[in-house]
PDB file of C-alpha atoms and ligand atoms in Angstrom:
ATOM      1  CA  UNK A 294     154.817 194.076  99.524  1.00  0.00           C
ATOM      2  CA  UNK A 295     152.106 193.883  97.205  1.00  0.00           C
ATOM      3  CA  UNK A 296     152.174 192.505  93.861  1.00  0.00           C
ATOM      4  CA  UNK A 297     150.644 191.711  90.876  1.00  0.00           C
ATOM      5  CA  UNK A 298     151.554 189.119  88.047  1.00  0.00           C
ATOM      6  CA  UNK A 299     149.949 189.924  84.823  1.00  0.00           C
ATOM      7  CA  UNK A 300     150.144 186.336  82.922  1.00  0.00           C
ATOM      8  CA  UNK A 301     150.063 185.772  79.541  1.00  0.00           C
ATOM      9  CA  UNK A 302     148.184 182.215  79.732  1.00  0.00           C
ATOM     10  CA  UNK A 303     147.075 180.010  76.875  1.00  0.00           C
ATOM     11  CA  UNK A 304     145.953 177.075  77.546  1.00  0.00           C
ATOM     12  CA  UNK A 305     144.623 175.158  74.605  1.00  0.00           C
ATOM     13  CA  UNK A 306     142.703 172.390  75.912  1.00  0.00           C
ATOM     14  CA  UNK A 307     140.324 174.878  77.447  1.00  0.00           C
ATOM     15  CA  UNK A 308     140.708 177.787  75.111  1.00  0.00           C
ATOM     16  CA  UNK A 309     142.078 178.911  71.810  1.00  0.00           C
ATOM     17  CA  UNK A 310     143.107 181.856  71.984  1.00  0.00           C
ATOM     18  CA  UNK A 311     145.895 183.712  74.930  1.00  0.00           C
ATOM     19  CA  UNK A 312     144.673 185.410  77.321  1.00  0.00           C
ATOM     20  CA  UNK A 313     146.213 187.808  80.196  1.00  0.00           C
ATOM     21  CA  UNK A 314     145.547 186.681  83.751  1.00  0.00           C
ATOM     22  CA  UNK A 315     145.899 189.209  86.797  1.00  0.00           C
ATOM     23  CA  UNK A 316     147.372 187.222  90.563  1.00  0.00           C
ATOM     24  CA  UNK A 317     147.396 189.652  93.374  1.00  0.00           C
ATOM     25  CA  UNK A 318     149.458 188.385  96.716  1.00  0.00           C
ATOM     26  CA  UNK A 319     152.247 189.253  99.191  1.00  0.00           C
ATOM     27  CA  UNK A 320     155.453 189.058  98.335  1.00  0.00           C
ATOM     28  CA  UNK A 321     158.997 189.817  99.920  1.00  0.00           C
ATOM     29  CA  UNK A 322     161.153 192.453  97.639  1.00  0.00           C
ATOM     30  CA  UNK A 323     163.391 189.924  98.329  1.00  0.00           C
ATOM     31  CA  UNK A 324     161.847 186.910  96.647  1.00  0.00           C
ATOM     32  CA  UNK A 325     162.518 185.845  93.268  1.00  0.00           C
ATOM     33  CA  UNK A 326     159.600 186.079  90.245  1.00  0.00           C
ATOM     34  CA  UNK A 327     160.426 182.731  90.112  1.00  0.00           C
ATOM     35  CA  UNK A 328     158.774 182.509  93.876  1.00  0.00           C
ATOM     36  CA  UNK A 329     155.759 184.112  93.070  1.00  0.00           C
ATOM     37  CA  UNK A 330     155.117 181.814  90.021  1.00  0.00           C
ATOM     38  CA  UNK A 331     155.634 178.950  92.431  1.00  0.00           C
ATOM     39  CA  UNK A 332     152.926 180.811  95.072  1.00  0.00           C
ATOM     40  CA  UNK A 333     150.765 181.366  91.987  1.00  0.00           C
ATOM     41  CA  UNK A 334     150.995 177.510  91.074  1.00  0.00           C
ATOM     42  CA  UNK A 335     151.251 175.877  94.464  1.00  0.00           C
ATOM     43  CA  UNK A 336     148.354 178.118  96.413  1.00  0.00           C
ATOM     44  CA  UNK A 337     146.178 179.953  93.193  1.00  0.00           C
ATOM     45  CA  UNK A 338     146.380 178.607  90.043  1.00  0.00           C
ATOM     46  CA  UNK A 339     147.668 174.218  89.562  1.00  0.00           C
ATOM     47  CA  UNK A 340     147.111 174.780  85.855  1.00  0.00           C
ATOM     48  CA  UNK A 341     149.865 177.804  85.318  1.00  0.00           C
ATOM     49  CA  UNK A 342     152.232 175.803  83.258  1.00  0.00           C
ATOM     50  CA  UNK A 343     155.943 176.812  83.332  1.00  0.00           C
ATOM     51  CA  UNK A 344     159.365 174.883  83.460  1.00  0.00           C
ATOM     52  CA  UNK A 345     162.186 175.519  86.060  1.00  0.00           C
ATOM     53  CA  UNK A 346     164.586 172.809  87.668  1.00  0.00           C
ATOM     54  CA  UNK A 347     167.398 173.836  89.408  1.00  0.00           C
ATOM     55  CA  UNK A 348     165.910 177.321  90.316  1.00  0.00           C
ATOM     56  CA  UNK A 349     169.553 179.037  91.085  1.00  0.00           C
ATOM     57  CA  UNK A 350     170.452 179.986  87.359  1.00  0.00           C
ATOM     58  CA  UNK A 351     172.063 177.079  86.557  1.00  0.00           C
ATOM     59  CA  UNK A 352     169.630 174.875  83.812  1.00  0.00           C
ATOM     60  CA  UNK A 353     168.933 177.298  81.750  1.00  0.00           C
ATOM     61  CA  UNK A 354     164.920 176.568  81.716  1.00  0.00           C
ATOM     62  CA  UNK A 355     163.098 179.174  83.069  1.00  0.00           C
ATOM     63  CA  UNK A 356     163.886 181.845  80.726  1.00  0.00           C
ATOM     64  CA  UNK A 357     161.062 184.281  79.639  1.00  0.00           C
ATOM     65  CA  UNK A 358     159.761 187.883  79.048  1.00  0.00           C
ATOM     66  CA  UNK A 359     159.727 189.997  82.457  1.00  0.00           C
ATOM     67  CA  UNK A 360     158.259 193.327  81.837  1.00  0.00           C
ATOM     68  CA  UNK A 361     159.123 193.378  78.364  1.00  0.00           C
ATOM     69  CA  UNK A 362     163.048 191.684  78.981  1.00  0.00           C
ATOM     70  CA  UNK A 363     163.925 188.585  78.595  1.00  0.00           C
ATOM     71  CA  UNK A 364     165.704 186.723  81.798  1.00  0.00           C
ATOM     72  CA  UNK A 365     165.643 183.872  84.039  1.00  0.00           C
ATOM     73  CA  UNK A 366     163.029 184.085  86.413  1.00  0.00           C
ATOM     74  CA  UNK A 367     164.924 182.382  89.120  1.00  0.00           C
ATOM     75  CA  UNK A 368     167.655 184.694  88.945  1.00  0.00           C
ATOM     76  CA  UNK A 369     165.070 188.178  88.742  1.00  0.00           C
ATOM     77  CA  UNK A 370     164.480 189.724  92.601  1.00  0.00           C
ATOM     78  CA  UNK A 371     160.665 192.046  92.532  1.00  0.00           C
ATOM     79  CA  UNK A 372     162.505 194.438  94.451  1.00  0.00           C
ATOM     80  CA  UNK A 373     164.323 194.810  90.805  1.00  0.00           C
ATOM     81  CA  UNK A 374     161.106 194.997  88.743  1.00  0.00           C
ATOM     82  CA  UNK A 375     158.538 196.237  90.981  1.00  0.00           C
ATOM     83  CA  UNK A 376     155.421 195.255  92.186  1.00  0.00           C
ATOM     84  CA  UNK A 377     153.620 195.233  88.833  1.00  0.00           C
ATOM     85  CA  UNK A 378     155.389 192.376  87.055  1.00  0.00           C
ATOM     86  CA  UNK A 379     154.021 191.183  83.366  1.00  0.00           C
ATOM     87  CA  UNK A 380     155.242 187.918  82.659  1.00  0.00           C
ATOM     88  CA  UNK A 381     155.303 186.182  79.002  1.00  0.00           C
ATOM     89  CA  UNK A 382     156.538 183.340  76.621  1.00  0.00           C
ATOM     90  CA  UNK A 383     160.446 183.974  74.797  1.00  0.00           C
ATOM     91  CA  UNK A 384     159.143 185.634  71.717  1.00  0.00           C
ATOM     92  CA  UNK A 385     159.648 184.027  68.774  1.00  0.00           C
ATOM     93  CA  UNK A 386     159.254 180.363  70.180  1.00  0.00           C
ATOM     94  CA  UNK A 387     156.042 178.650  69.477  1.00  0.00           C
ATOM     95  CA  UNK A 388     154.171 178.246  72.780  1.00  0.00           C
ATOM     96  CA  UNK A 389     152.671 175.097  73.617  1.00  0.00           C
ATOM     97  CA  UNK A 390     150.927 176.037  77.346  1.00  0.00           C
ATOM     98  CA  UNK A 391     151.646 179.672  79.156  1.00  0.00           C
ATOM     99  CA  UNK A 392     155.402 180.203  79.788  1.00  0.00           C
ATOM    100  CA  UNK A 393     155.986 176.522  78.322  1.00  0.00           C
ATOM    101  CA  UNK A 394     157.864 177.131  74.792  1.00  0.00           C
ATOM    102  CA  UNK A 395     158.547 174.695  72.234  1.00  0.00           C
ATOM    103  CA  UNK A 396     162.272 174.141  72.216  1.00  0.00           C
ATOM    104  CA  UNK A 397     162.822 171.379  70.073  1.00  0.00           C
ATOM    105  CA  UNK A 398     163.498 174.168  66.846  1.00  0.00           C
ATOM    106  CA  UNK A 399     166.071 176.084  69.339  1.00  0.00           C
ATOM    107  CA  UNK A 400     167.989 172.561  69.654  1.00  0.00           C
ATOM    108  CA  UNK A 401     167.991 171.755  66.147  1.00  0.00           C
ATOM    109  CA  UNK A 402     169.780 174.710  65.158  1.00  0.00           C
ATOM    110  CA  UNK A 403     172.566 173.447  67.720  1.00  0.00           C
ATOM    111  CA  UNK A 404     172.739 170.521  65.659  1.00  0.00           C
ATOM    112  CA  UNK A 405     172.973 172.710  62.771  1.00  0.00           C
ATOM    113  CA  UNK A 406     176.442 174.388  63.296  1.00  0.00           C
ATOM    114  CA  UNK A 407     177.574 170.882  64.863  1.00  0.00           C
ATOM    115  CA  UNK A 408     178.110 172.625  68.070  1.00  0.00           C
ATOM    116  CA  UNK A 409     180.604 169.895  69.457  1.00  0.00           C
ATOM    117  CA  UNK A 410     184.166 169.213  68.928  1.00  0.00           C
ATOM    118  CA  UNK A 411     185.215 167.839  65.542  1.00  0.00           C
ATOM    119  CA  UNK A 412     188.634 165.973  65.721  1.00  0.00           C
ATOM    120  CA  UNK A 413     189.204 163.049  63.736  1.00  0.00           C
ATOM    121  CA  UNK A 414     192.808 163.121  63.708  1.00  0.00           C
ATOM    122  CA  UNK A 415     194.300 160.012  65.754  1.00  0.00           C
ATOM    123  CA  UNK A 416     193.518 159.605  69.280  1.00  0.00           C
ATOM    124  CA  UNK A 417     195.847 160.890  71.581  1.00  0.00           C
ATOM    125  CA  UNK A 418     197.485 158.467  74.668  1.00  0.00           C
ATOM    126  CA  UNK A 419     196.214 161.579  76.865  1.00  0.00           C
ATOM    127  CA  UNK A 420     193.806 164.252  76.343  1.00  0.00           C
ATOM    128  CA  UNK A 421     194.655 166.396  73.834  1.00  0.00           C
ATOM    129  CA  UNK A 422     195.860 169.527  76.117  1.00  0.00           C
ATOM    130  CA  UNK A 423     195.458 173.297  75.972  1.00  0.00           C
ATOM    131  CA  UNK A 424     197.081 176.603  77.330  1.00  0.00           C
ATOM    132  CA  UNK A 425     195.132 178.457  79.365  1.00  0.00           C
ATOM    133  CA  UNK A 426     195.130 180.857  76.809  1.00  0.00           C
ATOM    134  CA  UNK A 427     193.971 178.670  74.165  1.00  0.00           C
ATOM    135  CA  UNK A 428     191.163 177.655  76.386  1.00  0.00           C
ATOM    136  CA  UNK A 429     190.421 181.715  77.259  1.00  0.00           C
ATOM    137  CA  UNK A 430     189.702 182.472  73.847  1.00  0.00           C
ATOM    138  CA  UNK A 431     186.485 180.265  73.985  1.00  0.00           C
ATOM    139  CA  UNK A 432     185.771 181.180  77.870  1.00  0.00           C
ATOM    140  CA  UNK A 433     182.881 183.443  77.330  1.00  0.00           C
ATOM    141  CA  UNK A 434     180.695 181.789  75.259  1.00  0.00           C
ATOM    142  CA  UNK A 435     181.724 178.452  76.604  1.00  0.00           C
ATOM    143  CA  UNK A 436     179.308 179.533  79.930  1.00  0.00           C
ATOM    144  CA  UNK A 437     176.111 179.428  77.863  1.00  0.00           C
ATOM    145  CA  UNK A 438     173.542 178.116  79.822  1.00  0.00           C
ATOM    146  CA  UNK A 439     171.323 177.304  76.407  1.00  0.00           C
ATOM    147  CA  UNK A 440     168.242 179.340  77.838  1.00  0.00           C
ATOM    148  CA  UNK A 441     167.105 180.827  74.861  1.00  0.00           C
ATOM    149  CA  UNK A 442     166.906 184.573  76.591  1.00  0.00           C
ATOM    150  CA  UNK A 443     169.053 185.918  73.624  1.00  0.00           C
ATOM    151  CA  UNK A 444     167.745 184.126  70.700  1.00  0.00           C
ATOM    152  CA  UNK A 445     164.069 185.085  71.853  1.00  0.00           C
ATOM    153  CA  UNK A 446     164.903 188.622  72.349  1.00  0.00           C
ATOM    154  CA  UNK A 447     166.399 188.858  68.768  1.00  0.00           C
ATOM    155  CA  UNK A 448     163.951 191.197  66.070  1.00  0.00           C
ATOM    156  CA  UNK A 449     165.845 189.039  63.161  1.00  0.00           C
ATOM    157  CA  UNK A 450     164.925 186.003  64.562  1.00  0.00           C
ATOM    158  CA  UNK A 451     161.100 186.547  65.084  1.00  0.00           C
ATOM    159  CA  UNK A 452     158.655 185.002  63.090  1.00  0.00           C
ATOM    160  CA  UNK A 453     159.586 183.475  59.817  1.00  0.00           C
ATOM    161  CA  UNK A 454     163.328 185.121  59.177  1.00  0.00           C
ATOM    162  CA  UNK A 455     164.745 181.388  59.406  1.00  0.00           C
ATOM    163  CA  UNK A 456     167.968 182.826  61.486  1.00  0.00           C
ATOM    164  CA  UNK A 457     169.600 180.242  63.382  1.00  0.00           C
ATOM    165  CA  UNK A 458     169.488 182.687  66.028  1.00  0.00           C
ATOM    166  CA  UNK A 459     172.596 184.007  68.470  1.00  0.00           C
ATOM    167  CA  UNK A 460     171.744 180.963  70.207  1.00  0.00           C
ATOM    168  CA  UNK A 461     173.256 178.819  68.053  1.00  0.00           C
ATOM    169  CA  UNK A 462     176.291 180.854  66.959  1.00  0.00           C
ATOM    170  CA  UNK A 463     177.527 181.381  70.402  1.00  0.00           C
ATOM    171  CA  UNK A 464     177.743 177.408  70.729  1.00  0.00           C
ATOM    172  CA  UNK A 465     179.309 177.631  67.338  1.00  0.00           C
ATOM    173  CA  UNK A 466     181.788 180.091  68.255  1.00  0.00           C
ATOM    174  CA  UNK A 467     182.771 177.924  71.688  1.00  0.00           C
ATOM    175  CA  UNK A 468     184.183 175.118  69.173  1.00  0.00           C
ATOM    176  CA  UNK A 469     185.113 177.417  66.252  1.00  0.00           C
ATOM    177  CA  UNK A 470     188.077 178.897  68.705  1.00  0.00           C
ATOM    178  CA  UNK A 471     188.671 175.698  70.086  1.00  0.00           C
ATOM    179  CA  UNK A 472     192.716 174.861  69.657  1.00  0.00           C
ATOM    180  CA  UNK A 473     191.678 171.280  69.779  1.00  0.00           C
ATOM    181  CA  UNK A 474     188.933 170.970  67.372  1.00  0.00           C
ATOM    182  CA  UNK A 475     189.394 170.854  63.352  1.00  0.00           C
ATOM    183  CA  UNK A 476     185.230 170.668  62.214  1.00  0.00           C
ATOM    184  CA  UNK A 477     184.775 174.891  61.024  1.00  0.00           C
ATOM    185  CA  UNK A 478     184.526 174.197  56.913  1.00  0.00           C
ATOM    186  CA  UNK A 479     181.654 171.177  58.143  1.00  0.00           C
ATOM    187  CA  UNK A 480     180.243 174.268  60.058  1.00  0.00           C
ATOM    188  CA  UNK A 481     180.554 176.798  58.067  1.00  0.00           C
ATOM    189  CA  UNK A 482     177.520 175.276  55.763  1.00  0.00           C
ATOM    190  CA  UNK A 483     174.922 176.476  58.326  1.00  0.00           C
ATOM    191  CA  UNK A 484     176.939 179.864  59.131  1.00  0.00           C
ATOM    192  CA  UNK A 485     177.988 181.474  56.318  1.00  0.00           C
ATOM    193  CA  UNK A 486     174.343 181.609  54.541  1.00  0.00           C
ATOM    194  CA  UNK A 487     171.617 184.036  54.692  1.00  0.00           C
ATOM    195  CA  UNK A 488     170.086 182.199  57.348  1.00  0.00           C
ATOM    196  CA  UNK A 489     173.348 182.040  59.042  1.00  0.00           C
ATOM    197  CA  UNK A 490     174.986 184.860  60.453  1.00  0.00           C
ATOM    198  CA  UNK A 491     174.614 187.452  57.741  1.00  0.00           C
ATOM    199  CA  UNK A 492     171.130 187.995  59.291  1.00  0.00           C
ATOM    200  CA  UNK A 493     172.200 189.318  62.511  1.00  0.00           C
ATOM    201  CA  UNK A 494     171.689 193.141  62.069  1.00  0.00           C
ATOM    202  CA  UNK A 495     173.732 194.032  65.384  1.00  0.00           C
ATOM    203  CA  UNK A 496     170.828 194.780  67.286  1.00  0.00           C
ATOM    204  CA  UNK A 497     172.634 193.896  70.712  1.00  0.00           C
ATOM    205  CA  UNK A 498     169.286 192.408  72.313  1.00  0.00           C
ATOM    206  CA  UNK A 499     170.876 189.505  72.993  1.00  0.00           C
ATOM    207  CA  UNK A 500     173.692 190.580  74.783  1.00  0.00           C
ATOM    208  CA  UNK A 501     171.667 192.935  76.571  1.00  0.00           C
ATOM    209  CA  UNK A 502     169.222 189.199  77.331  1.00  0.00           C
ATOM    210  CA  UNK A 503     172.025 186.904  78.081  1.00  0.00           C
ATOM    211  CA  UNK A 504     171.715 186.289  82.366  1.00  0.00           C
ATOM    212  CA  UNK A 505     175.369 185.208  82.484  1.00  0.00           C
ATOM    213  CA  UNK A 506     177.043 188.169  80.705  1.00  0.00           C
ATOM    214  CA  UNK A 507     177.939 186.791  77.283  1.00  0.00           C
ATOM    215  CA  UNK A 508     178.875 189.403  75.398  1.00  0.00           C
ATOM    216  CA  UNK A 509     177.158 187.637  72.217  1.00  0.00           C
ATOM    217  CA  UNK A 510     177.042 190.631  69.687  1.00  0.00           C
ATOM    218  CA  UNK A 511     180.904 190.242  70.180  1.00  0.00           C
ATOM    219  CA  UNK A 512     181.092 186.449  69.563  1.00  0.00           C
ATOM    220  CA  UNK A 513     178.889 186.607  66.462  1.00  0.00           C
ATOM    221  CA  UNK A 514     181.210 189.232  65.016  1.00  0.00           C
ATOM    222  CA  UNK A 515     184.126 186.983  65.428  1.00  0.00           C
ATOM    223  CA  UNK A 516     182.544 184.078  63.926  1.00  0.00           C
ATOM    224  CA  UNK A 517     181.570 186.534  61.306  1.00  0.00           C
ATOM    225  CA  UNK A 518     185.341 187.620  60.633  1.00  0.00           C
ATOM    226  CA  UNK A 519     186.111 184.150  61.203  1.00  0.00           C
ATOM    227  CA  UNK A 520     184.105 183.439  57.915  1.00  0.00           C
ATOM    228  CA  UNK A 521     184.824 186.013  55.629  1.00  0.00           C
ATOM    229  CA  UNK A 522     188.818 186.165  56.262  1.00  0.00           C
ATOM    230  CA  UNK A 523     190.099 182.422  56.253  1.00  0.00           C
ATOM    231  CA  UNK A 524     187.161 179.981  56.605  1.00  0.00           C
ATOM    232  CA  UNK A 525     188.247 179.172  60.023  1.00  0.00           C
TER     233      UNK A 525
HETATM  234 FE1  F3S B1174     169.885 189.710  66.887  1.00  0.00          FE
HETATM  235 FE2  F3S B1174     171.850 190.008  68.578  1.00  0.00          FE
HETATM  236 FE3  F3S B1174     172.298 190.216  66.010  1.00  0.00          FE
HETATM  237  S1  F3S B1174     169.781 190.757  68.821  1.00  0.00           S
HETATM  238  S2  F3S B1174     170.403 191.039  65.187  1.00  0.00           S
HETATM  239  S3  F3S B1174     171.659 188.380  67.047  1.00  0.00           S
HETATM  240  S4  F3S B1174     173.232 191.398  67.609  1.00  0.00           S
HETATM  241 FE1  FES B1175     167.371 176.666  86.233  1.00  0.00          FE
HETATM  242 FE2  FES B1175     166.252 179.123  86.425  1.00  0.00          FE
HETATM  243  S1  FES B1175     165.393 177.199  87.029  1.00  0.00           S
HETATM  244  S2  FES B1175     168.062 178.560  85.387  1.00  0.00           S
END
């Protein structure tokens, strides 16, 4: 098939402002838009600048704005979005070079809700153990990839708003729900604040974003409950 990849570019060593760029090749439906980026960089264009590593929707990196949705471009097929495909940054991200966002802000906010297990009770001889239903309760958010797709598709998060993004709450709410972990008042500092998760308006983009299924409107509700109920 035929295709064309509208680009938005910027690339401030040559130019200041973006710019859209038009590549016209053949393409399989089959192939990924992850492919044609790859035939755009490795036979058009060296300069396109984009990141992907493992390619099979595993890292997390390639995440950006296909026709107007945000996924991961390794895991998007043409035959699924046609042969007129506008590609762009994550929204809300401050772009550095073409797809390439600045995601050193994104990680802070991890850092934020102190998304890692808190414990400092006394070490246990073994690890400390869980029921399979203990560790269910955390299952879904516990496959976040860290991509970014939901946070950049979220309206409250967008310029300025200072929302740690759904990001950042679905790591939260992987330890919150944790059996094993004790650290929710040290989080609840960056949660339970107007830049917290008050500011999600359930909007749903980011469920609708997330490429492994997270249902993340769900999560933030339960950290919200989580917050206003018992502090836990
Ligand atoms: Fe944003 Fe998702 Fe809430 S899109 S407003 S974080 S439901
Ligand atoms: Fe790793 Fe797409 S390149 S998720």
């Amino acid at each position: 098939m035929d295709v064309a990849f509208t680009i938005r570019r910027y690339q401030p060593e040559v130019r200041e402002d973006p710019y859209y760029e038009t590549f016209k090749f053949e393409a399989e439906p089959t192939d990924r838009v992850l492919d044609g980026l790859n035939h755009i960089k490795w036979h058009m264009d060296g300069t396109l600048a984009l990141r992907r590593s493992c390619q099979h929707g595993i890292c997390g990196s390639d995440a950006m704005r296909i026709n107007g949705k945000n996924g991961l471009a390794c895991k998007t097929l043409l035959q699924d979005v046609g042969a007129e495909v506008t590609i762009e940054p994550l929204m809300g991200f401050p772009v550095l070079k073409d797809l390439i966002v600045d995601v050193d802000p994104f990680f802070e906010q991890f850092k934020k809700v102190k998304a890692y297990l808190i414990n400092d009770g006394p070490e246990p001889d073994r690890e400390r153990l869980q029921s399979p239903e203990e560790a269910a309760r955390y299952g879904d958010t516990s496959k976040c990839i860290m991509c970014g797709a939901c946070t950049g598709s979220c309206p409250s998060f967008w310029p300025g708003s200072g929302f740690i993004g759904p990001a950042a709450v679905v790591q939260a709410h992987r330890f919150m729900f944790d059996s094993r972990d004790e650290g929710n008042e040290e989080r609840a500092a960056a949660l339970d604040g107007r830049d917290g998760v008050w500011a999600c308006r359930t909007v749903f983009n980011c469920t609708k974003a997330c490429p492994v299924g997270i249902q993340v409107t769900r999560a933030i509700g339960e950290v919200k409950r989580a917050l206003t109920w018992d502090g836990s």
